Coordinates of C-alpha atoms and ligand atoms in Angstrom, one line a residue:
Chain R
X48 CA -51.0 -13.3 22.0
X49 CA -49.3 -11.0 24.5
X50 CA -45.6 -11.7 24.8
X51 CA -43.4 -9.4 26.9
X52 CA -40.1 -11.1 26.4
X53 CA -36.9 -9.2 26.5
X54 CA -36.0 -7.8 23.1
X55 CA -33.9 -9.9 20.7
X56 CA -32.3 -6.8 19.3
X57 CA -32.2 -3.4 20.9
X58 CA -30.6 -0.2 19.5
X59 CA -30.6 2.9 21.7
X60 CA -29.9 6.4 20.7
X61 CA -28.2 5.7 17.4
X62 CA -26.7 8.8 15.7
X63 CA -24.7 8.9 12.4
X64 CA -23.1 11.8 10.7
X65 CA -21.8 11.3 7.2
X66 CA -19.9 14.0 5.4
X67 CA -21.0 16.6 7.8
X68 CA -24.6 15.7 7.5
X69 CA -26.7 14.3 10.3
X70 CA -28.2 11.2 8.7
X71 CA -29.5 9.5 11.8
X72 CA -30.5 11.5 14.9
X73 CA -31.1 9.6 18.1
X74 CA -32.9 6.6 16.6
X75 CA -33.9 3.7 18.9
X76 CA -35.7 0.4 18.3
X77 CA -36.5 -2.8 20.2
X78 CA -37.6 -6.0 18.6
X79 CA -39.0 -8.8 20.6
X80 CA -39.0 -12.4 19.5
X81 CA -41.3 -13.0 16.5
X82 CA -42.0 -9.4 15.8
X83 CA -41.9 -7.8 12.4
X84 CA -41.2 -4.1 12.5
X85 CA -41.6 -2.2 9.3
X86 CA -39.7 1.0 8.5
X87 CA -41.3 3.3 6.1
X88 CA -40.5 6.8 5.0
X89 CA -39.6 9.0 2.1
X90 CA -36.4 8.4 0.1
X91 CA -33.4 9.7 2.0
X92 CA -35.1 9.4 5.4
X93 CA -32.2 7.1 6.6
X94 CA -33.9 3.7 6.5
X95 CA -31.0 2.0 4.8
X96 CA -28.4 3.7 6.9
X97 CA -30.3 2.7 10.0
X98 CA -30.5 -1.0 9.0
X99 CA -26.8 -1.0 8.1
X100 CA -25.9 0.6 11.5
X101 CA -27.7 -2.3 13.2
X102 CA -25.0 -4.7 12.1
X103 CA -22.2 -2.1 12.0
X104 CA -21.8 -2.1 8.2
X105 CA -22.0 1.6 8.9
X106 CA -20.6 2.2 12.4
X107 CA -22.8 4.5 14.4
X108 CA -21.1 7.5 15.9
X109 CA -23.0 7.1 19.1
X110 CA -25.5 4.6 20.5
X111 CA -25.6 1.2 22.0
X112 CA -26.7 -2.0 20.2
X113 CA -27.5 -5.2 22.2
X114 CA -28.4 -8.7 21.1
X115 CA -30.3 -10.6 23.7
X116 CA -29.2 -8.0 26.3
X117 CA -25.5 -8.4 25.5
X118 CA -24.0 -5.1 24.3
X119 CA -22.0 -5.5 21.2
X120 CA -18.4 -4.4 21.1
X121 CA -17.8 -3.6 17.5
X122 CA -14.2 -2.9 18.0
X123 CA -13.5 -6.6 18.7
X124 CA -13.4 -8.3 15.3
X125 CA -14.3 -11.8 16.7
X126 CA -17.2 -10.4 18.6
X127 CA -18.4 -8.5 15.6
X128 CA -18.2 -11.5 13.3
X129 CA -20.1 -13.6 15.8
X130 CA -22.7 -11.0 16.1
X131 CA -23.2 -10.5 12.4
X132 CA -23.7 -14.3 12.0
X133 CA -26.7 -13.9 14.2
X134 CA -28.1 -11.0 12.3
X135 CA -29.2 -11.8 8.7
X136 CA -29.2 -9.0 6.2
X137 CA -31.1 -8.8 2.9
X138 CA -30.3 -6.0 0.5
X139 CA -32.3 -4.2 -2.1
X140 CA -30.0 -5.4 -4.9
X141 CA -29.4 -8.9 -3.6
X142 CA -25.6 -8.8 -3.6
X143 CA -25.1 -12.4 -4.4
X144 CA -21.6 -13.5 -5.0
X145 CA -21.3 -13.5 -8.8
X146 CA -18.7 -16.3 -9.1
X147 CA -20.6 -18.9 -7.1
X148 CA -23.7 -21.0 -8.0
X149 CA -26.8 -20.6 -6.0
X150 CA -26.0 -23.5 -3.7
X151 CA -22.4 -22.2 -3.2
X152 CA -23.7 -18.7 -2.4
X153 CA -25.5 -20.3 0.5
X154 CA -22.7 -22.7 1.4
X155 CA -19.7 -20.5 1.4
X156 CA -20.4 -18.7 4.7
X157 CA -21.4 -22.1 6.3
X158 CA -17.9 -23.4 5.4
X159 CA -15.7 -20.4 5.9
X160 CA -17.5 -18.6 8.8
X161 CA -19.4 -21.3 10.6
X162 CA -16.7 -24.0 9.9
X163 CA -18.9 -26.7 8.5
X164 CA -17.3 -29.3 6.2
X165 CA -17.9 -29.1 2.5
X166 CA -20.5 -31.9 2.5
X167 CA -22.4 -30.6 5.6
X168 CA -22.4 -27.1 4.2
X169 CA -23.8 -28.3 0.9
X170 CA -26.5 -30.4 2.5
X171 CA -27.6 -27.5 4.7
X172 CA -27.5 -25.1 1.7
X173 CA -29.7 -27.4 -0.3
X174 CA -32.2 -27.6 2.5
X175 CA -32.3 -23.8 2.7
X176 CA -32.8 -23.5 -1.1
X177 CA -35.6 -26.0 -0.8
X178 CA -37.2 -23.8 1.9
X179 CA -37.3 -20.9 -0.6
X180 CA -38.5 -23.1 -3.4
X181 CA -35.2 -23.1 -5.4
X182 CA -33.8 -26.6 -5.0
X183 CA -34.2 -27.0 -8.8
X184 CA -31.9 -23.9 -9.4
X185 CA -29.1 -24.8 -7.1
X186 CA -26.5 -25.2 -9.9
X187 CA -27.2 -21.9 -11.6
X188 CA -25.1 -18.7 -11.3
X189 CA -26.5 -15.4 -10.3
X190 CA -26.4 -14.2 -13.9
X191 CA -28.7 -17.0 -14.8
X192 CA -31.4 -16.3 -12.2
X193 CA -34.3 -13.8 -12.3
X194 CA -34.4 -11.0 -9.8
X195 CA -37.0 -12.8 -7.6
X196 CA -34.9 -16.0 -7.6
X197 CA -31.8 -14.0 -6.7
X198 CA -33.5 -12.4 -3.7
X199 CA -34.7 -15.8 -2.6
X200 CA -31.2 -17.2 -2.8
X201 CA -30.1 -14.2 -0.7
X202 CA -32.7 -15.0 1.9
X203 CA -31.6 -18.7 1.9
X204 CA -28.0 -17.5 2.4
X205 CA -29.0 -15.4 5.4
X206 CA -31.2 -18.1 6.9
X207 CA -28.5 -20.7 6.7
X208 CA -26.6 -18.9 9.4
X209 CA -29.5 -19.5 11.8
X210 CA -30.0 -15.7 12.5
X211 CA -31.8 -14.6 15.5
X212 CA -33.1 -11.5 13.7
X213 CA -33.3 -10.5 10.0
X214 CA -32.8 -7.0 8.6
X215 CA -34.5 -6.5 5.2
X216 CA -33.8 -3.4 3.2
X217 CA -36.5 -2.9 0.6
X218 CA -36.2 -6.6 -0.5
X219 CA -38.7 -6.2 -3.4
X220 CA -38.0 -2.7 -4.7
X221 CA -35.5 -3.7 -7.4
X222 CA -37.9 -6.4 -8.7
X223 CA -40.3 -6.3 -11.7
X224 CA -43.8 -6.1 -10.3
X225 CA -44.6 -9.7 -11.3
X226 CA -41.7 -11.0 -9.2
X227 CA -42.6 -9.2 -6.0
X228 CA -45.1 -11.8 -4.9
X229 CA -42.8 -14.7 -4.8
X230 CA -40.3 -12.9 -2.5
X231 CA -43.1 -11.5 -0.3
X232 CA -44.5 -15.1 0.0
X233 CA -41.1 -16.3 1.4
X234 CA -41.0 -13.4 3.9
X235 CA -44.6 -14.1 4.9
X236 CA -43.6 -17.7 5.6
X237 CA -40.7 -16.5 7.7
X238 CA -43.0 -14.3 9.7
X239 CA -45.5 -17.1 10.2
X240 CA -42.6 -19.3 11.4
X241 CA -41.8 -16.8 14.1
X242 CA -38.7 -15.1 12.6
X243 CA -37.9 -11.8 14.2
X244 CA -37.5 -9.1 11.5
X245 CA -37.0 -5.4 10.8
X246 CA -37.9 -4.5 7.2
X247 CA -37.8 -1.3 5.2
X248 CA -40.4 -1.5 2.5
X249 CA -42.9 0.5 0.4
X250 CA -45.2 -2.5 0.2
X251 CA -48.0 -1.0 2.3
X252 CA -50.5 -3.9 1.9
X253 CA -47.8 -6.2 3.2
X254 CA -46.9 -4.0 6.1
X255 CA -50.6 -3.5 7.0
X256 CA -51.2 -7.2 7.0
X257 CA -48.1 -8.5 8.8
X258 CA -46.3 -5.7 10.7
X259 CA -46.5 -5.8 14.5
X260 CA -45.4 -2.2 14.4
X261 CA -44.8 0.5 11.8
X262 CA -42.1 3.0 12.3
X263 CA -42.2 6.1 10.1
X264 CA -38.9 7.8 9.5
X265 CA -38.2 11.2 8.2
X266 CA -34.9 13.2 8.1
X267 CA -33.1 10.7 10.2
X268 CA -35.7 10.4 13.0
X269 CA -38.5 8.1 13.9
X270 CA -41.5 10.5 14.0
X271 CA -44.3 8.1 14.4
X272 CA -44.6 4.5 15.5
X273 CA -47.5 2.2 16.3
X274 CA -49.5 -0.7 15.1
X275 CA -50.8 -0.6 11.5
X276 CA -54.3 -0.4 12.9
X277 CA -53.5 2.8 14.8
X278 CA -51.4 4.5 12.1
X279 CA -53.4 3.5 9.0
X280 CA -56.9 3.8 10.3
X281 CA -59.0 6.0 8.0
X282 CA -59.2 9.5 9.4
X283 CA -56.4 8.9 11.9
X284 CA -54.6 12.0 10.5
X285 CA -51.2 10.5 11.0
X286 CA -48.1 11.3 8.8
X287 CA -47.9 7.5 8.1
X288 CA -51.4 7.4 6.8
X289 CA -50.8 10.4 4.7
X290 CA -47.6 9.0 3.3
X291 CA -49.3 5.7 2.4
X292 CA -52.2 7.4 0.6
X293 CA -49.8 9.4 -1.5
X294 CA -47.8 6.2 -2.3
X295 CA -51.0 4.6 -3.5
X296 CA -52.1 7.6 -5.5
X297 CA -48.6 7.9 -7.1
X298 CA -48.6 4.3 -8.3
X299 CA -52.2 3.1 -8.6
X300 CA -51.2 0.3 -11.0
X301 CA -48.5 -1.1 -8.7
X302 CA -50.8 -1.0 -5.8
X303 CA -53.0 -3.8 -7.3
X304 CA -50.2 -6.4 -7.1
Chain A
X75 CA 16.8 -24.9 -47.9
X76 CA 20.0 -26.4 -46.4
X77 CA 20.9 -22.8 -45.2
X78 CA 17.8 -22.8 -43.1
X79 CA 18.3 -26.3 -41.7
X80 CA 22.1 -26.1 -41.2
X81 CA 22.5 -22.5 -40.1
X82 CA 19.3 -20.8 -39.2
X83 CA 17.5 -23.4 -37.1
X84 CA 20.5 -24.3 -34.9
X85 CA 21.2 -20.7 -34.2
X86 CA 17.6 -19.8 -33.5
X87 CA 17.1 -22.8 -31.3
X88 CA 20.0 -21.6 -29.1
X89 CA 18.3 -18.2 -29.0
X90 CA 14.9 -19.8 -28.3
X91 CA 16.3 -21.5 -25.2
X92 CA 17.7 -18.1 -23.9
X93 CA 14.4 -16.4 -24.8
X94 CA 12.4 -19.0 -22.8
X95 CA 14.9 -18.7 -19.9
X96 CA 14.1 -14.9 -19.9
X97 CA 10.3 -15.2 -20.5
X98 CA 9.3 -18.0 -18.1
X99 CA 10.8 -16.6 -14.9
X100 CA 10.0 -13.0 -15.8
X101 CA 6.3 -13.7 -16.5
X102 CA 5.8 -15.9 -13.4
X103 CA 7.6 -13.8 -10.9
X104 CA 6.4 -10.6 -12.6
X105 CA 2.8 -11.9 -12.3
X106 CA 3.2 -12.6 -8.6
X107 CA 4.8 -9.2 -8.2
X108 CA 1.9 -7.7 -10.1
X109 CA -0.7 -9.5 -7.9
X110 CA 1.0 -8.4 -4.7
X111 CA 1.4 -4.8 -5.9
X112 CA -2.2 -4.7 -7.1
X113 CA -3.6 -6.0 -3.8
X114 CA -1.4 -3.6 -1.9
X115 CA -2.6 -0.7 -4.0
X116 CA -6.2 -1.5 -3.2
X117 CA -6.2 -3.0 0.3
X118 CA -2.9 -1.9 1.8
X119 CA -2.3 0.8 4.4
X120 CA -1.9 4.3 3.0
X121 CA 2.0 4.3 2.9
X122 CA 2.0 0.9 1.0
X123 CA -0.6 2.2 -1.5
X124 CA 1.5 5.2 -2.2
X125 CA 4.6 3.0 -2.6
X126 CA 2.8 0.7 -5.0
X127 CA 1.4 3.6 -7.0
X128 CA 4.9 5.2 -7.2
X129 CA 6.4 1.9 -8.4
X130 CA 3.7 1.5 -11.0
X131 CA 4.0 5.1 -12.3
X132 CA 7.7 4.8 -12.6
X133 CA 8.0 1.5 -14.4
X134 CA 5.0 2.2 -16.7
X135 CA 6.3 5.6 -17.4
X136 CA 9.9 4.9 -18.5
X137 CA 10.5 2.9 -21.8
X138 CA 11.7 -0.6 -21.1
X139 CA 14.9 -0.1 -23.2
X140 CA 15.8 2.8 -21.0
X141 CA 15.2 0.7 -17.9
X142 CA 17.4 -2.1 -19.2
X143 CA 20.1 0.4 -20.0
X144 CA 20.0 1.9 -16.6
X145 CA 20.2 -1.5 -15.0
X146 CA 23.1 -2.7 -17.2
X147 CA 25.1 0.4 -18.0
X148 CA 24.0 2.8 -15.2
X149 CA 24.2 0.7 -12.1
X150 CA 27.9 0.0 -12.4
X151 CA 28.5 3.6 -11.5
X152 CA 26.9 2.8 -8.2
X153 CA 29.1 -0.2 -7.8
X154 CA 26.4 -2.7 -8.8
X155 CA 27.4 -5.0 -11.6
X156 CA 24.7 -7.2 -13.2
X157 CA 25.2 -9.9 -15.8
X158 CA 23.2 -9.2 -19.0
X159 CA 20.9 -12.1 -18.2
X160 CA 20.2 -10.9 -14.6
X161 CA 19.8 -7.3 -15.7
X162 CA 17.3 -8.4 -18.4
X163 CA 15.2 -10.6 -16.1
X164 CA 15.1 -8.0 -13.3
X165 CA 14.1 -5.3 -15.9
X166 CA 11.3 -7.6 -17.3
X167 CA 10.0 -8.6 -13.9
X168 CA 9.8 -5.0 -12.7
X169 CA 8.2 -3.7 -15.9
X170 CA 5.7 -6.6 -16.4
X171 CA 4.9 -6.5 -12.6
X172 CA 4.0 -2.8 -12.9
X173 CA 1.6 -3.5 -15.8
X174 CA 0.1 -6.6 -14.2
X175 CA -0.6 -4.7 -11.0
X176 CA -2.7 -2.2 -13.1
X177 CA -4.9 -5.1 -14.4
X178 CA -5.2 -6.6 -10.9
X179 CA -6.0 -3.3 -9.3
X180 CA -8.7 -2.6 -11.9
X181 CA -10.2 -6.0 -11.4
X182 CA -10.2 -5.7 -7.6
X183 CA -11.9 -2.3 -7.8
X184 CA -14.6 -3.7 -10.2
X185 CA -15.9 -6.1 -7.5
X186 CA -19.1 -4.5 -6.4
X187 CA -19.1 -2.9 -2.9
X188 CA -22.4 -4.6 -2.2
X189 CA -20.9 -8.1 -2.3
X190 CA -18.2 -7.0 0.2
X191 CA -21.0 -5.7 2.4
X192 CA -23.0 -9.0 2.0
X193 CA -19.9 -11.0 3.0
X194 CA -19.3 -8.8 6.1
X195 CA -23.0 -9.1 7.0
X196 CA -22.6 -12.9 7.0
X197 CA -19.7 -12.7 9.4
X198 CA -16.7 -12.9 7.0
X199 CA -13.6 -11.1 8.3
X200 CA -11.9 -8.6 6.0
X201 CA -9.2 -11.2 5.1
X202 CA -11.8 -13.9 4.5
X203 CA -13.8 -11.5 2.3
X204 CA -10.7 -10.7 0.2
X205 CA -9.7 -14.4 0.0
X206 CA -13.0 -16.0 -0.8
X207 CA -15.1 -13.3 -2.4
X208 CA -12.9 -10.6 -3.9
X209 CA -9.8 -12.6 -5.1
X210 CA -11.7 -15.3 -7.1
X211 CA -13.7 -12.7 -9.0
X212 CA -10.8 -10.4 -9.5
X213 CA -8.6 -13.2 -10.9
X214 CA -11.3 -13.9 -13.5
X215 CA -11.6 -10.3 -14.4
X216 CA -7.8 -9.8 -14.5
X217 CA -7.0 -12.9 -16.5
X218 CA -7.5 -11.5 -20.0
X219 CA -5.4 -8.4 -19.3
X220 CA -2.7 -10.3 -17.5
X221 CA -2.6 -12.8 -20.3
X222 CA -2.2 -10.0 -22.8
X223 CA 0.7 -8.7 -20.8
X224 CA 2.4 -12.0 -20.9
X225 CA 2.0 -12.0 -24.7
X226 CA 3.6 -8.6 -24.8
X227 CA 6.4 -9.8 -22.6
X228 CA 7.2 -12.6 -25.1
X229 CA 7.6 -9.9 -27.8
X230 CA 9.5 -7.4 -25.7
X231 CA 11.9 -10.0 -24.4
X232 CA 13.6 -9.3 -27.8
X233 CA 14.9 -6.1 -26.2
X234 CA 17.4 -8.1 -24.1
X235 CA 19.9 -8.2 -27.0
X236 CA 20.3 -4.4 -26.6
X237 CA 22.2 -5.1 -23.4
X238 CA 24.0 -8.1 -25.0
X239 CA 21.9 -10.9 -23.6
X240 CA 21.8 -12.9 -26.7
X241 CA 18.4 -14.5 -27.1
X242 CA 16.4 -15.2 -30.2
X243 CA 16.6 -11.7 -31.8
X244 CA 20.3 -11.4 -30.8
X245 CA 21.1 -14.8 -32.4
X246 CA 19.3 -13.7 -35.6
X247 CA 21.1 -10.4 -35.7
X248 CA 24.5 -12.1 -35.3
X249 CA 23.7 -14.7 -38.0
X250 CA 22.6 -11.9 -40.4
X251 CA 25.9 -10.0 -39.8
X252 CA 27.8 -13.2 -40.7
X253 CA 25.7 -14.4 -43.7
X254 CA 24.1 -11.2 -45.1
X255 CA 20.8 -13.0 -45.6
X256 CA 18.4 -11.0 -43.5
X257 CA 15.2 -12.0 -45.3
X258 CA 15.4 -15.7 -44.4
X259 CA 16.8 -15.3 -40.9
X260 CA 14.4 -12.6 -39.7
X261 CA 11.4 -14.3 -41.3
X262 CA 12.4 -17.5 -39.5
X263 CA 12.9 -15.6 -36.2
X264 CA 9.4 -14.0 -36.7
X265 CA 7.9 -17.5 -37.1
X266 CA 9.5 -18.6 -33.8
X267 CA 7.9 -15.6 -32.0
X268 CA 4.6 -16.3 -33.7
X269 CA 4.7 -19.9 -32.5
X270 CA 5.5 -18.8 -28.9
X271 CA 2.7 -16.3 -28.9
X272 CA 0.2 -18.7 -30.4
X273 CA 1.1 -21.3 -27.8
X274 CA 0.7 -18.8 -25.0
X275 CA -2.6 -17.6 -26.4
X276 CA -3.9 -21.1 -26.6
X277 CA -3.0 -21.8 -23.0
X278 CA -4.5 -18.6 -21.8
X279 CA -7.7 -19.4 -23.7
X280 CA -7.9 -22.8 -22.1
X281 CA -7.4 -21.2 -18.6
X282 CA -10.2 -18.7 -19.3
X283 CA -12.5 -21.4 -20.4
X284 CA -11.7 -23.5 -17.4
X285 CA -12.6 -20.7 -15.0
X286 CA -15.5 -19.2 -17.0
X287 CA -18.5 -18.3 -15.0
X288 CA -21.7 -16.9 -16.6
X289 CA -21.8 -13.2 -16.3
X290 CA -18.1 -12.7 -16.4
X291 CA -16.0 -11.6 -19.3
X292 CA -14.8 -14.5 -21.4
X293 CA -17.8 -16.6 -20.5
X294 CA -20.1 -17.9 -23.2
X295 CA -23.5 -16.3 -22.9
Ligands
ATP665 N1 -21.8 7.9 2.5 C1 -22.6 8.9 2.6 N2 -22.2 10.2 2.7 C2 -23.0 11.2 2.8 N3 -24.4 11.1 2.8 C3 -24.9 9.9 2.7 C4 -24.1 8.7 2.6 N4 -24.8 7.6 2.4 C5 -26.1 8.1 2.5 N5 -26.1 9.4 2.6 C6 -27.4 10.3 2.8 O1 -28.1 9.8 3.9 C7 -29.4 10.0 3.7 C8 -30.2 8.7 4.0 O2 -29.9 7.8 3.1 P1 -30.6 6.3 3.1 O3 -30.1 5.5 2.0 O4 -30.4 5.7 4.5 O5 -32.1 6.6 2.9 P2 -33.3 5.7 2.7 O6 -34.3 6.0 3.7 O7 -32.8 4.3 2.7 O8 -33.8 6.1 1.2 P3 -34.4 5.2 0.0 O9 -35.9 5.0 0.3 O10 -34.1 6.0 -1.2 O11 -33.6 3.9 0.0 C9 -29.6 10.5 2.3 O12 -29.9 11.8 2.3 C10 -28.3 10.1 1.6 O13 -28.0 11.1 0.6
MG666 MG1 -32.7 2.8 1.2

């Protein structure tokens, strides 16, 4: 399948300086429809910062971000809200709204941001929970859900806004090993359904199997990028390959999951 | 027994009405003031935050009796004359508002930054985030503290008699000076306060139950 459509999301020359420290240094990315780009790199490389720049949770100092070729003007609150609705975000620690049940976590933005009626929002929210296999848990509060279930609610919440692209920041690293699979299965379904995604992860098996491209970050820069086959081929001598082998050596037990 | 029925209860009932007339407006308006001040101290622009902080420091730092005396005995020097009742209510509102704002501020700050980010990422504006995500959680976290403050207010409303606003304690004191029977009178006054505090505690408990959410304080595990 060779698609050369214009990118859904494009970020050019993003730089960020926080507290006098250069956290991101001229980082660029393009994601085309249906692509899954995986960000890897050591802790502190700037993966989370970069993902949060992409929807202006951390405003970049310089750089241009465009959605379907429209440059985003982050100074305009309406434009920014509209843009963020189209860019779903999944966090490492879920960030569910603690005072709302699973179904209301999904419904609240449908009502308050997208302007759906209470009934419509609820119906849509139930459909999204069903999609992540949680329709049975719709009435439970975050404190009553397992980590894996919380992350699936968070995914349903993002999907409900019909995002054009999803940003996932280590969606499984806060989970117990036995709960990682259920969340990865949901993300795998999304990829199979053609969702465009950028994901930071340490799950190399997953990246190898599903990524259209791997981007290796270090010290605020992308220092390698290419298909998993190129970067991870035995004897390729890439930094990416090196990093992954060390990851597997460091956690041989976790690698079996 | 007839002393209690004929003298103590009628006098204390008069005092009770005045006490309630002090407590009810002071606690409600004071609560609103506390919420506004607390929100301003967390989300307001810099100058408003400083103003809120200064207000809270001042009114938490000075004993309430001194505040009441300044309002009643001190302000006339500036040409401002307040009735005892007005001076009491104003003093209580300012003082309880300052304490309430402290609970509200703490509750607002306890809402995890991650949830605010998640709301922004979904397209919530800042105001929508405060309204739909931060406020409902902050209210639940602030409720026990704010409730306690109302219970304190019931008790410190007795200070109004110092500036000759004759409420429950004032009536009791007057009756004692006439009858020289402090034991019965003050015990009876104590029972009145105990009943008011118990009623307030029960209402607050019902409120906490009504809004209980698993994972929040006050919720059954
Ligand atoms: N608000 C901030 N002020 C100053 N430095 C910051 C701030 N936030 C993050 N940093 C620094 O930015 C760098 C990149 O952090 P970031 O969280 O983006 O890395 P990461 O690649 O996501 O790492 P991890 O794998 O641990 O999640 C780190 O060195 C971090 O200490
Ligand atoms: Mg990170």
